[in-house]
Amino acid sequence: MMRTLITGGLGALMLSACALIETPPPERPAVALPLDLDAAPMPGPVLDNDAYPKLGQRPEAGRPVASRSAVVAPNGAAATAHPLATQTALDVLKAGGSAVDAAIAANAMLGLVEPTGNGIGGDLFAIVWDPETQQLYGYNGSGRSAMDATLADAQAKADQFRDGKTLPSYGTISVTVPGAVDGWFALHGKFGKRPMADNLAPAVRYAREGAPIPEIIAWYWSRGESRFGPAHERGELEEFENAKKLYFSPAPAAGSLFRNPDLANTLEIIGKKGRNEFYSGIMA
């Protein structure tokens, strides 16, 4: 079995893949249960409808019942924050891709449908178990500080917007060189089976045609403008107009389709020409 944990930005993806094995179901003895039609029905759980979130509200922890049973899959599994990303990972596994191929494809899709926590502007960390070598690999894809960044610039921002001891939450001084794309290619070079362009193709397609946004992601998305806008007005966030035009004009409502043709073009170029186009090519 092969498992990998990949994160892009703040999002996480857990995948597993193994060889196809057909196992016959165990034999179960027939059991006859007595049925008393006159007996009182068994009491069911008492559910408080007010405990469930309303449309557009964020669900809180401690809900009265679980929403679904645990998933058991002998041939491969994927778990992400969006059904479309999960389905993309499963499609890659079914097509013969490795768990790393599936993780890259799903991570690219999450950059489209969950930009609140994922994207090619973020970092990547991975733990990969290789069943062939029986070795565990770790990958640190956190980017370095920008080439022109200085300690004096960082201290000035900390003095201006914080207590002088911590960096501000917004702005270029707090952003490192994105490590996600470099991490994709590093992991793909060792564990990938499919061409990178094929792994990124589903995200490219949905970025052009539109992908549905579920309720929880829409909730996080909508609150972004209330944070980024004031940060831009006070000078902490240097540039916001481009992001505002794409992501907050308006923010997509739950169930709506979101399109990002610029991201589609970017992923298509990365898939065809490689990582260098992102770090030193036309996108740098």
PDB file of C-alpha atoms in Angstrom:
ATOM      1  CA  MET A   1       0.000   0.000   0.000  1.00  0.00           C
ATOM      2  CA  MET A   2       1.130   3.542  -0.686  1.00  0.00           C
ATOM      3  CA  ARG A   3       0.042   6.532   1.337  1.00  0.00           C
ATOM      4  CA  THR A   4       0.883  10.169   0.972  1.00  0.00           C
ATOM      5  CA  LEU A   5      -0.039  13.290   2.885  1.00  0.00           C
ATOM      6  CA  ILE A   6       0.232  16.436   0.804  1.00  0.00           C
ATOM      7  CA  THR A   7      -0.610  19.992   1.801  1.00  0.00           C
ATOM      8  CA  GLY A   8      -0.807  23.060  -0.423  1.00  0.00           C
ATOM      9  CA  GLY A   9      -1.162  26.278   1.450  1.00  0.00           C
ATOM     10  CA  LEU A  10      -3.274  25.373   4.478  1.00  0.00           C
ATOM     11  CA  GLY A  11      -5.218  22.578   2.859  1.00  0.00           C
ATOM     12  CA  ALA A  12      -4.500  18.843   3.359  1.00  0.00           C
ATOM     13  CA  LEU A  13      -4.972  15.755   1.218  1.00  0.00           C
ATOM     14  CA  MET A  14      -4.739  12.126   2.302  1.00  0.00           C
ATOM     15  CA  LEU A  15      -4.491   9.484  -0.400  1.00  0.00           C
ATOM     16  CA  SER A  16      -3.813   5.782  -0.467  1.00  0.00           C
ATOM     17  CA  ALA A  17      -3.370   3.391  -3.355  1.00  0.00           C
ATOM     18  CA  CYS A  18      -2.551  -0.282  -3.603  1.00  0.00           C
ATOM     19  CA  ALA A  19      -2.652  -3.089  -6.126  1.00  0.00           C
ATOM     20  CA  LEU A  20      -6.060  -4.389  -7.127  1.00  0.00           C
ATOM     21  CA  ILE A  21      -6.878  -7.402  -4.982  1.00  0.00           C
ATOM     22  CA  GLU A  22     -10.104  -9.329  -5.218  1.00  0.00           C
ATOM     23  CA  THR A  23     -11.063 -10.812  -1.875  1.00  0.00           C
ATOM     24  CA  PRO A  24     -14.187 -12.982  -1.599  1.00  0.00           C
ATOM     25  CA  PRO A  25     -16.566 -11.824   1.128  1.00  0.00           C
ATOM     26  CA  PRO A  26     -16.541 -13.990   4.266  1.00  0.00           C
ATOM     27  CA  GLU A  27     -19.370 -16.445   4.680  1.00  0.00           C
ATOM     28  CA  ARG A  28     -21.935 -15.345   7.229  1.00  0.00           C
ATOM     29  CA  PRO A  29     -24.334 -17.739   8.937  1.00  0.00           C
ATOM     30  CA  ALA A  30     -28.014 -17.000   8.553  1.00  0.00           C
ATOM     31  CA  VAL A  31     -29.501 -15.511  11.709  1.00  0.00           C
ATOM     32  CA  ALA A  32     -33.217 -15.481  12.503  1.00  0.00           C
ATOM     33  CA  LEU A  33     -34.333 -12.666  14.777  1.00  0.00           C
ATOM     34  CA  PRO A  34     -37.653 -12.763  16.662  1.00  0.00           C
ATOM     35  CA  LEU A  35     -40.069 -10.062  15.581  1.00  0.00           C
ATOM     36  CA  ASP A  36     -42.711  -8.805  18.002  1.00  0.00           C
ATOM     37  CA  LEU A  37     -45.131  -6.606  16.075  1.00  0.00           C
ATOM     38  CA  ASP A  38     -46.928  -5.603  19.266  1.00  0.00           C
ATOM     39  CA  ALA A  39     -43.802  -4.338  20.996  1.00  0.00           C
ATOM     40  CA  ALA A  40     -43.263  -0.617  21.358  1.00  0.00           C
ATOM     41  CA  PRO A  41     -40.847   0.850  18.801  1.00  0.00           C
ATOM     42  CA  MET A  42     -37.307   1.449  19.932  1.00  0.00           C
ATOM     43  CA  PRO A  43     -36.699   5.099  20.787  1.00  0.00           C
ATOM     44  CA  GLY A  44     -34.597   6.914  18.219  1.00  0.00           C
ATOM     45  CA  PRO A  45     -32.204   9.794  18.776  1.00  0.00           C
ATOM     46  CA  VAL A  46     -33.757  13.107  19.667  1.00  0.00           C
ATOM     47  CA  LEU A  47     -32.454  15.676  17.197  1.00  0.00           C
ATOM     48  CA  ASP A  48     -32.528  19.379  17.792  1.00  0.00           C
ATOM     49  CA  ASN A  49     -33.004  21.105  14.450  1.00  0.00           C
ATOM     50  CA  ASP A  50     -31.638  24.323  15.913  1.00  0.00           C
ATOM     51  CA  ALA A  51     -28.310  22.549  16.454  1.00  0.00           C
ATOM     52  CA  TYR A  52     -27.745  22.357  12.711  1.00  0.00           C
ATOM     53  CA  PRO A  53     -26.337  25.340  10.826  1.00  0.00           C
ATOM     54  CA  LYS A  54     -28.621  27.330   8.587  1.00  0.00           C
ATOM     55  CA  LEU A  55     -27.793  27.952   4.936  1.00  0.00           C
ATOM     56  CA  GLY A  56     -24.613  30.004   4.713  1.00  0.00           C
ATOM     57  CA  GLN A  57     -23.642  29.500   8.359  1.00  0.00           C
ATOM     58  CA  ARG A  58     -20.489  27.722   9.430  1.00  0.00           C
ATOM     59  CA  PRO A  59     -21.143  24.332  11.095  1.00  0.00           C
ATOM     60  CA  GLU A  60     -19.706  24.189  14.602  1.00  0.00           C
ATOM     61  CA  ALA A  61     -18.033  21.214  16.258  1.00  0.00           C
ATOM     62  CA  GLY A  62     -20.030  18.831  18.430  1.00  0.00           C
ATOM     63  CA  ARG A  63     -22.948  18.178  16.102  1.00  0.00           C
ATOM     64  CA  PRO A  64     -25.456  15.655  17.536  1.00  0.00           C
ATOM     65  CA  VAL A  65     -24.912  12.909  14.927  1.00  0.00           C
ATOM     66  CA  ALA A  66     -22.213  11.938  12.467  1.00  0.00           C
ATOM     67  CA  SER A  67     -22.988  12.863   8.877  1.00  0.00           C
ATOM     68  CA  ARG A  68     -21.659   9.656   7.327  1.00  0.00           C
ATOM     69  CA  SER A  69     -20.023   6.325   8.043  1.00  0.00           C
ATOM     70  CA  ALA A  70     -16.311   5.657   7.762  1.00  0.00           C
ATOM     71  CA  VAL A  71     -15.132   4.838   4.239  1.00  0.00           C
ATOM     72  CA  VAL A  72     -13.384   1.502   3.694  1.00  0.00           C
ATOM     73  CA  ALA A  73     -11.670   1.018   0.311  1.00  0.00           C
ATOM     74  CA  PRO A  74      -9.233  -1.849  -0.377  1.00  0.00           C
ATOM     75  CA  ASN A  75      -7.950  -0.465  -3.692  1.00  0.00           C
ATOM     76  CA  GLY A  76      -7.490   3.247  -3.031  1.00  0.00           C
ATOM     77  CA  ALA A  77      -9.019   6.219  -1.248  1.00  0.00           C
ATOM     78  CA  ALA A  78      -8.891  10.005  -1.274  1.00  0.00           C
ATOM     79  CA  ALA A  79     -10.114  12.681   1.127  1.00  0.00           C
ATOM     80  CA  THR A  80     -10.223  16.409   0.412  1.00  0.00           C
ATOM     81  CA  ALA A  81     -12.324  19.435   1.330  1.00  0.00           C
ATOM     82  CA  HIS A  82     -14.249  19.371  -1.975  1.00  0.00           C
ATOM     83  CA  PRO A  83     -16.019  16.435  -3.690  1.00  0.00           C
ATOM     84  CA  LEU A  84     -14.672  17.440  -7.096  1.00  0.00           C
ATOM     85  CA  ALA A  85     -11.068  17.278  -5.878  1.00  0.00           C
ATOM     86  CA  THR A  86     -11.710  13.902  -4.261  1.00  0.00           C
ATOM     87  CA  GLN A  87     -13.285  12.561  -7.453  1.00  0.00           C
ATOM     88  CA  THR A  88     -10.342  13.872  -9.466  1.00  0.00           C
ATOM     89  CA  ALA A  89      -7.916  11.944  -7.258  1.00  0.00           C
ATOM     90  CA  LEU A  90      -9.952   8.751  -7.611  1.00  0.00           C
ATOM     91  CA  ASP A  91     -10.110   9.164 -11.395  1.00  0.00           C
ATOM     92  CA  VAL A  92      -6.313   9.432 -11.530  1.00  0.00           C
ATOM     93  CA  LEU A  93      -5.915   6.280  -9.427  1.00  0.00           C
ATOM     94  CA  LYS A  94      -8.355   4.396 -11.666  1.00  0.00           C
ATOM     95  CA  ALA A  95      -6.405   5.534 -14.730  1.00  0.00           C
ATOM     96  CA  GLY A  96      -3.242   3.907 -13.369  1.00  0.00           C
ATOM     97  CA  GLY A  97      -1.688   6.925 -11.700  1.00  0.00           C
ATOM     98  CA  SER A  98       0.246   6.724  -8.462  1.00  0.00           C
ATOM     99  CA  ALA A  99      -0.918   8.219  -5.178  1.00  0.00           C
ATOM    100  CA  VAL A 100       1.412  11.157  -5.860  1.00  0.00           C
ATOM    101  CA  ASP A 101      -0.173  11.702  -9.283  1.00  0.00           C
ATOM    102  CA  ALA A 102      -3.586  11.691  -7.620  1.00  0.00           C
ATOM    103  CA  ALA A 103      -2.436  14.068  -4.887  1.00  0.00           C
ATOM    104  CA  ILE A 104      -1.049  16.566  -7.400  1.00  0.00           C
ATOM    105  CA  ALA A 105      -4.244  16.455  -9.474  1.00  0.00           C
ATOM    106  CA  ALA A 106      -6.432  16.969  -6.410  1.00  0.00           C
ATOM    107  CA  ASN A 107      -4.196  19.703  -5.011  1.00  0.00           C
ATOM    108  CA  ALA A 108      -4.391  21.608  -8.297  1.00  0.00           C
ATOM    109  CA  MET A 109      -8.178  21.273  -8.244  1.00  0.00           C
ATOM    110  CA  LEU A 110      -8.322  22.566  -4.665  1.00  0.00           C
ATOM    111  CA  GLY A 111      -6.434  25.655  -5.778  1.00  0.00           C
ATOM    112  CA  LEU A 112      -9.454  26.396  -7.966  1.00  0.00           C
ATOM    113  CA  VAL A 113     -12.367  25.369  -5.739  1.00  0.00           C
ATOM    114  CA  GLU A 114     -10.862  26.153  -2.316  1.00  0.00           C
ATOM    115  CA  PRO A 115      -8.499  29.120  -2.802  1.00  0.00           C
ATOM    116  CA  THR A 116      -9.113  30.048   0.838  1.00  0.00           C
ATOM    117  CA  GLY A 117      -6.675  27.308   1.839  1.00  0.00           C
ATOM    118  CA  ASN A 118      -4.850  26.065  -1.266  1.00  0.00           C
ATOM    119  CA  GLY A 119      -3.097  27.299  -4.360  1.00  0.00           C
ATOM    120  CA  ILE A 120       0.106  27.492  -6.359  1.00  0.00           C
ATOM    121  CA  GLY A 121       1.035  30.541  -4.299  1.00  0.00           C
ATOM    122  CA  GLY A 122       1.445  28.336  -1.220  1.00  0.00           C
ATOM    123  CA  ASP A 123       3.837  25.696   0.092  1.00  0.00           C
ATOM    124  CA  LEU A 124       3.798  21.905   0.110  1.00  0.00           C
ATOM    125  CA  PHE A 125       4.717  19.244   2.653  1.00  0.00           C
ATOM    126  CA  ALA A 126       4.517  15.514   2.023  1.00  0.00           C
ATOM    127  CA  ILE A 127       5.052  12.167   3.713  1.00  0.00           C
ATOM    128  CA  VAL A 128       5.248   9.279   1.237  1.00  0.00           C
ATOM    129  CA  TRP A 129       5.557   5.566   1.933  1.00  0.00           C
ATOM    130  CA  ASP A 130       7.141   3.641  -0.934  1.00  0.00           C
ATOM    131  CA  PRO A 131       6.083  -0.040  -0.805  1.00  0.00           C
ATOM    132  CA  GLU A 132       8.748  -1.104  -3.308  1.00  0.00           C
ATOM    133  CA  THR A 133      11.700   0.132  -1.257  1.00  0.00           C
ATOM    134  CA  GLN A 134       9.898  -0.100   2.098  1.00  0.00           C
ATOM    135  CA  GLN A 135      11.072   3.432   2.856  1.00  0.00           C
ATOM    136  CA  LEU A 136       9.337   6.494   4.245  1.00  0.00           C
ATOM    137  CA  TYR A 137      10.099   9.799   2.526  1.00  0.00           C
ATOM    138  CA  GLY A 138       9.472  13.310   3.772  1.00  0.00           C
ATOM    139  CA  TYR A 139       9.429  16.466   1.685  1.00  0.00           C
ATOM    140  CA  ASN A 140       9.641  20.055   2.933  1.00  0.00           C
ATOM    141  CA  GLY A 141       8.368  22.340   0.193  1.00  0.00           C
ATOM    142  CA  SER A 142       8.343  25.594   2.148  1.00  0.00           C
ATOM    143  CA  GLY A 143       9.697  28.475   0.108  1.00  0.00           C
ATOM    144  CA  ARG A 144      12.450  30.871   1.111  1.00  0.00           C
ATOM    145  CA  SER A 145      12.218  34.602   1.610  1.00  0.00           C
ATOM    146  CA  ALA A 146      12.159  36.745  -1.504  1.00  0.00           C
ATOM    147  CA  MET A 147      15.583  37.569  -2.963  1.00  0.00           C
ATOM    148  CA  ASP A 148      15.214  41.308  -2.343  1.00  0.00           C
ATOM    149  CA  ALA A 149      13.711  40.993   1.148  1.00  0.00           C
ATOM    150  CA  THR A 150      15.820  42.395   3.987  1.00  0.00           C
ATOM    151  CA  LEU A 151      15.690  42.139   7.749  1.00  0.00           C
ATOM    152  CA  ALA A 152      15.345  45.910   7.923  1.00  0.00           C
ATOM    153  CA  ASP A 153      12.209  45.803   5.748  1.00  0.00           C
ATOM    154  CA  ALA A 154      10.711  43.074   7.922  1.00  0.00           C
ATOM    155  CA  GLN A 155      11.453  45.009  11.109  1.00  0.00           C
ATOM    156  CA  ALA A 156       9.906  48.174   9.671  1.00  0.00           C
ATOM    157  CA  LYS A 157       6.670  46.326   8.837  1.00  0.00           C
ATOM    158  CA  ALA A 158       6.619  44.697  12.266  1.00  0.00           C
ATOM    159  CA  ASP A 159       7.051  48.099  13.933  1.00  0.00           C
ATOM    160  CA  GLN A 160       4.372  49.709  11.762  1.00  0.00           C
ATOM    161  CA  PHE A 161       1.625  47.091  11.924  1.00  0.00           C
ATOM    162  CA  ARG A 162       2.438  44.904  14.939  1.00  0.00           C
ATOM    163  CA  ASP A 163       4.290  45.111  18.234  1.00  0.00           C
ATOM    164  CA  GLY A 164       7.718  45.100  16.631  1.00  0.00           C
ATOM    165  CA  LYS A 165       8.226  41.434  17.463  1.00  0.00           C
ATOM    166  CA  THR A 166       5.966  39.674  14.943  1.00  0.00           C
ATOM    167  CA  LEU A 167       5.411  40.049  11.216  1.00  0.00           C
ATOM    168  CA  PRO A 168       2.058  41.347   9.958  1.00  0.00           C
ATOM    169  CA  SER A 169      -0.476  38.829   8.675  1.00  0.00           C
ATOM    170  CA  TYR A 170      -0.803  40.479   5.258  1.00  0.00           C
ATOM    171  CA  GLY A 171       1.555  41.899   2.668  1.00  0.00           C
ATOM    172  CA  THR A 172       4.590  40.871   0.663  1.00  0.00           C
ATOM    173  CA  ILE A 173       6.993  40.897   3.601  1.00  0.00           C
ATOM    174  CA  SER A 174       5.096  37.966   5.137  1.00  0.00           C
ATOM    175  CA  VAL A 175       5.020  35.873   1.944  1.00  0.00           C
ATOM    176  CA  THR A 176       7.733  33.407   0.956  1.00  0.00           C
ATOM    177  CA  VAL A 177       8.566  32.126  -2.522  1.00  0.00           C
ATOM    178  CA  PRO A 178       5.804  29.558  -3.263  1.00  0.00           C
ATOM    179  CA  GLY A 179       7.065  26.007  -2.892  1.00  0.00           C
ATOM    180  CA  ALA A 180       3.998  24.081  -4.095  1.00  0.00           C
ATOM    181  CA  VAL A 181       4.833  23.882  -7.813  1.00  0.00           C
ATOM    182  CA  ASP A 182       8.447  22.924  -7.138  1.00  0.00           C
ATOM    183  CA  GLY A 183       7.166  20.269  -4.736  1.00  0.00           C
ATOM    184  CA  TRP A 184       4.821  18.858  -7.365  1.00  0.00           C
ATOM    185  CA  PHE A 185       7.688  18.275  -9.761  1.00  0.00           C
ATOM    186  CA  ALA A 186      10.086  16.968  -7.109  1.00  0.00           C
ATOM    187  CA  LEU A 187       7.587  14.334  -5.952  1.00  0.00           C
ATOM    188  CA  HIS A 188       6.433  13.604  -9.488  1.00  0.00           C
ATOM    189  CA  GLY A 189      10.000  12.999 -10.624  1.00  0.00           C
ATOM    190  CA  LYS A 190      10.410  10.230  -8.054  1.00  0.00           C
ATOM    191  CA  PHE A 191       6.918   8.761  -7.699  1.00  0.00           C
ATOM    192  CA  GLY A 192       4.844   9.974 -10.655  1.00  0.00           C
ATOM    193  CA  LYS A 193       3.603   7.678 -13.424  1.00  0.00           C
ATOM    194  CA  ARG A 194       1.482   9.977 -15.595  1.00  0.00           C
ATOM    195  CA  PRO A 195       2.574  13.112 -17.482  1.00  0.00           C
ATOM    196  CA  MET A 196       2.233  16.251 -15.386  1.00  0.00           C
ATOM    197  CA  ALA A 197      -0.017  17.803 -18.036  1.00  0.00           C
ATOM    198  CA  ASP A 198      -2.473  14.917 -17.571  1.00  0.00           C
ATOM    199  CA  ASN A 199      -2.482  15.407 -13.799  1.00  0.00           C
ATOM    200  CA  LEU A 200      -3.292  19.109 -14.153  1.00  0.00           C
ATOM    201  CA  ALA A 201      -5.813  18.695 -16.991  1.00  0.00           C
ATOM    202  CA  PRO A 202      -8.929  18.293 -14.762  1.00  0.00           C
ATOM    203  CA  ALA A 203      -8.199  21.547 -12.912  1.00  0.00           C
ATOM    204  CA  VAL A 204      -7.542  23.303 -16.234  1.00  0.00           C
ATOM    205  CA  ARG A 205     -10.883  22.125 -17.598  1.00  0.00           C
ATOM    206  CA  TYR A 206     -12.956  23.160 -14.583  1.00  0.00           C
ATOM    207  CA  ALA A 207     -11.135  26.483 -14.269  1.00  0.00           C
ATOM    208  CA  ARG A 208     -12.416  27.305 -17.756  1.00  0.00           C
ATOM    209  CA  GLU A 209     -15.870  25.713 -17.576  1.00  0.00           C
ATOM    210  CA  GLY A 210     -16.672  26.493 -13.944  1.00  0.00           C
ATOM    211  CA  ALA A 211     -16.676  24.493 -10.709  1.00  0.00           C
ATOM    212  CA  PRO A 212     -19.403  24.473  -8.010  1.00  0.00           C
ATOM    213  CA  ILE A 213     -18.602  26.051  -4.646  1.00  0.00           C
ATOM    214  CA  PRO A 214     -20.089  24.315  -1.556  1.00  0.00           C
ATOM    215  CA  GLU A 215     -21.484  26.079   1.497  1.00  0.00           C
ATOM    216  CA  ILE A 216     -18.563  25.941   3.928  1.00  0.00           C
ATOM    217  CA  ILE A 217     -15.995  27.090   1.374  1.00  0.00           C
ATOM    218  CA  ALA A 218     -18.378  29.862   0.279  1.00  0.00           C
ATOM    219  CA  TRP A 219     -18.626  30.987   3.910  1.00  0.00           C
ATOM    220  CA  TYR A 220     -14.846  31.247   4.315  1.00  0.00           C
ATOM    221  CA  TRP A 221     -14.599  32.884   0.905  1.00  0.00           C
ATOM    222  CA  SER A 222     -17.148  35.600   1.709  1.00  0.00           C
ATOM    223  CA  ARG A 223     -15.366  36.706   4.865  1.00  0.00           C
ATOM    224  CA  GLY A 224     -12.098  37.216   2.982  1.00  0.00           C
ATOM    225  CA  GLU A 225     -13.027  40.628   1.591  1.00  0.00           C
ATOM    226  CA  SER A 226     -13.859  41.922   5.078  1.00  0.00           C
ATOM    227  CA  ARG A 227     -10.264  41.135   6.064  1.00  0.00           C
ATOM    228  CA  PHE A 228      -8.285  41.910   2.924  1.00  0.00           C
ATOM    229  CA  GLY A 229     -10.065  45.194   2.187  1.00  0.00           C
ATOM    230  CA  PRO A 230      -9.226  46.910   5.510  1.00  0.00           C
ATOM    231  CA  ALA A 231      -5.674  45.512   5.392  1.00  0.00           C
ATOM    232  CA  HIS A 232      -5.235  47.149   1.995  1.00  0.00           C
ATOM    233  CA  GLU A 233      -6.711  50.457   3.166  1.00  0.00           C
ATOM    234  CA  ARG A 234      -4.282  50.727   6.084  1.00  0.00           C
ATOM    235  CA  GLY A 235      -1.321  49.875   3.836  1.00  0.00           C
ATOM    236  CA  GLU A 236      -0.523  46.454   5.262  1.00  0.00           C
ATOM    237  CA  LEU A 237      -1.606  44.679   2.054  1.00  0.00           C
ATOM    238  CA  GLU A 238       0.064  46.413  -0.875  1.00  0.00           C
ATOM    239  CA  GLU A 239      -2.113  45.144  -3.753  1.00  0.00           C
ATOM    240  CA  PHE A 240      -5.722  44.013  -3.635  1.00  0.00           C
ATOM    241  CA  GLU A 241      -7.557  45.252  -6.729  1.00  0.00           C
ATOM    242  CA  ASN A 242      -6.688  42.260  -8.951  1.00  0.00           C
ATOM    243  CA  ALA A 243      -7.748  39.758  -6.297  1.00  0.00           C
ATOM    244  CA  LYS A 244     -10.868  41.782  -5.525  1.00  0.00           C
ATOM    245  CA  LYS A 245     -11.918  41.747  -9.170  1.00  0.00           C
ATOM    246  CA  LEU A 246     -11.479  37.986  -9.500  1.00  0.00           C
ATOM    247  CA  TYR A 247     -12.553  36.651  -6.110  1.00  0.00           C
ATOM    248  CA  PHE A 248     -14.854  39.250  -4.556  1.00  0.00           C
ATOM    249  CA  SER A 249     -16.893  40.886  -7.337  1.00  0.00           C
ATOM    250  CA  PRO A 250     -18.888  39.352  -5.804  1.00  0.00           C
ATOM    251  CA  ALA A 251     -17.657  36.337  -3.830  1.00  0.00           C
ATOM    252  CA  PRO A 252     -19.302  33.179  -5.227  1.00  0.00           C
ATOM    253  CA  ALA A 253     -22.424  32.081  -3.395  1.00  0.00           C
ATOM    254  CA  ALA A 254     -22.944  28.506  -2.219  1.00  0.00           C
ATOM    255  CA  GLY A 255     -23.842  26.327  -5.188  1.00  0.00           C
ATOM    256  CA  SER A 256     -22.663  28.800  -7.811  1.00  0.00           C
ATOM    257  CA  LEU A 257     -20.052  28.086 -10.487  1.00  0.00           C
ATOM    258  CA  PHE A 258     -16.662  29.773 -10.216  1.00  0.00           C
ATOM    259  CA  ARG A 259     -14.374  30.214 -13.221  1.00  0.00           C
ATOM    260  CA  ASN A 260     -10.727  31.235 -13.270  1.00  0.00           C
ATOM    261  CA  PRO A 261      -9.434  31.271 -16.873  1.00  0.00           C
ATOM    262  CA  ASP A 262      -6.108  32.834 -15.854  1.00  0.00           C
ATOM    263  CA  LEU A 263      -5.447  29.913 -13.509  1.00  0.00           C
ATOM    264  CA  ALA A 264      -6.379  27.518 -16.328  1.00  0.00           C
ATOM    265  CA  ASN A 265      -3.789  29.123 -18.612  1.00  0.00           C
ATOM    266  CA  THR A 266      -1.168  29.068 -15.846  1.00  0.00           C
ATOM    267  CA  LEU A 267      -1.663  25.385 -15.009  1.00  0.00           C
ATOM    268  CA  GLU A 268      -1.662  24.482 -18.692  1.00  0.00           C
ATOM    269  CA  ILE A 269       1.700  26.188 -19.210  1.00  0.00           C
ATOM    270  CA  ILE A 270       3.157  24.545 -16.093  1.00  0.00           C
ATOM    271  CA  GLY A 271       1.959  21.133 -17.262  1.00  0.00           C
ATOM    272  CA  LYS A 272       3.476  21.515 -20.725  1.00  0.00           C
ATOM    273  CA  LYS A 273       6.693  23.438 -20.020  1.00  0.00           C
ATOM    274  CA  GLY A 274       7.565  22.514 -16.430  1.00  0.00           C
ATOM    275  CA  ARG A 275       8.351  24.232 -13.165  1.00  0.00           C
ATOM    276  CA  ASN A 276      10.841  26.744 -14.604  1.00  0.00           C
ATOM    277  CA  GLU A 277       8.062  28.593 -16.411  1.00  0.00           C
ATOM    278  CA  PHE A 278       6.567  29.364 -13.014  1.00  0.00           C
ATOM    279  CA  TYR A 279       9.763  30.454 -11.262  1.00  0.00           C
ATOM    280  CA  SER A 280      11.824  32.038 -14.024  1.00  0.00           C
ATOM    281  CA  GLY A 281       9.623  32.147 -17.132  1.00  0.00           C
ATOM    282  CA  ILE A 282       6.791  34.411 -18.230  1.00  0.00           C
ATOM    283  CA  MET A 283       4.972  34.023 -14.881  1.00  0.00           C
ATOM    284  CA  ALA A 284       7.930  34.948 -12.683  1.00  0.00           C
TER     285      ALA A 284
END
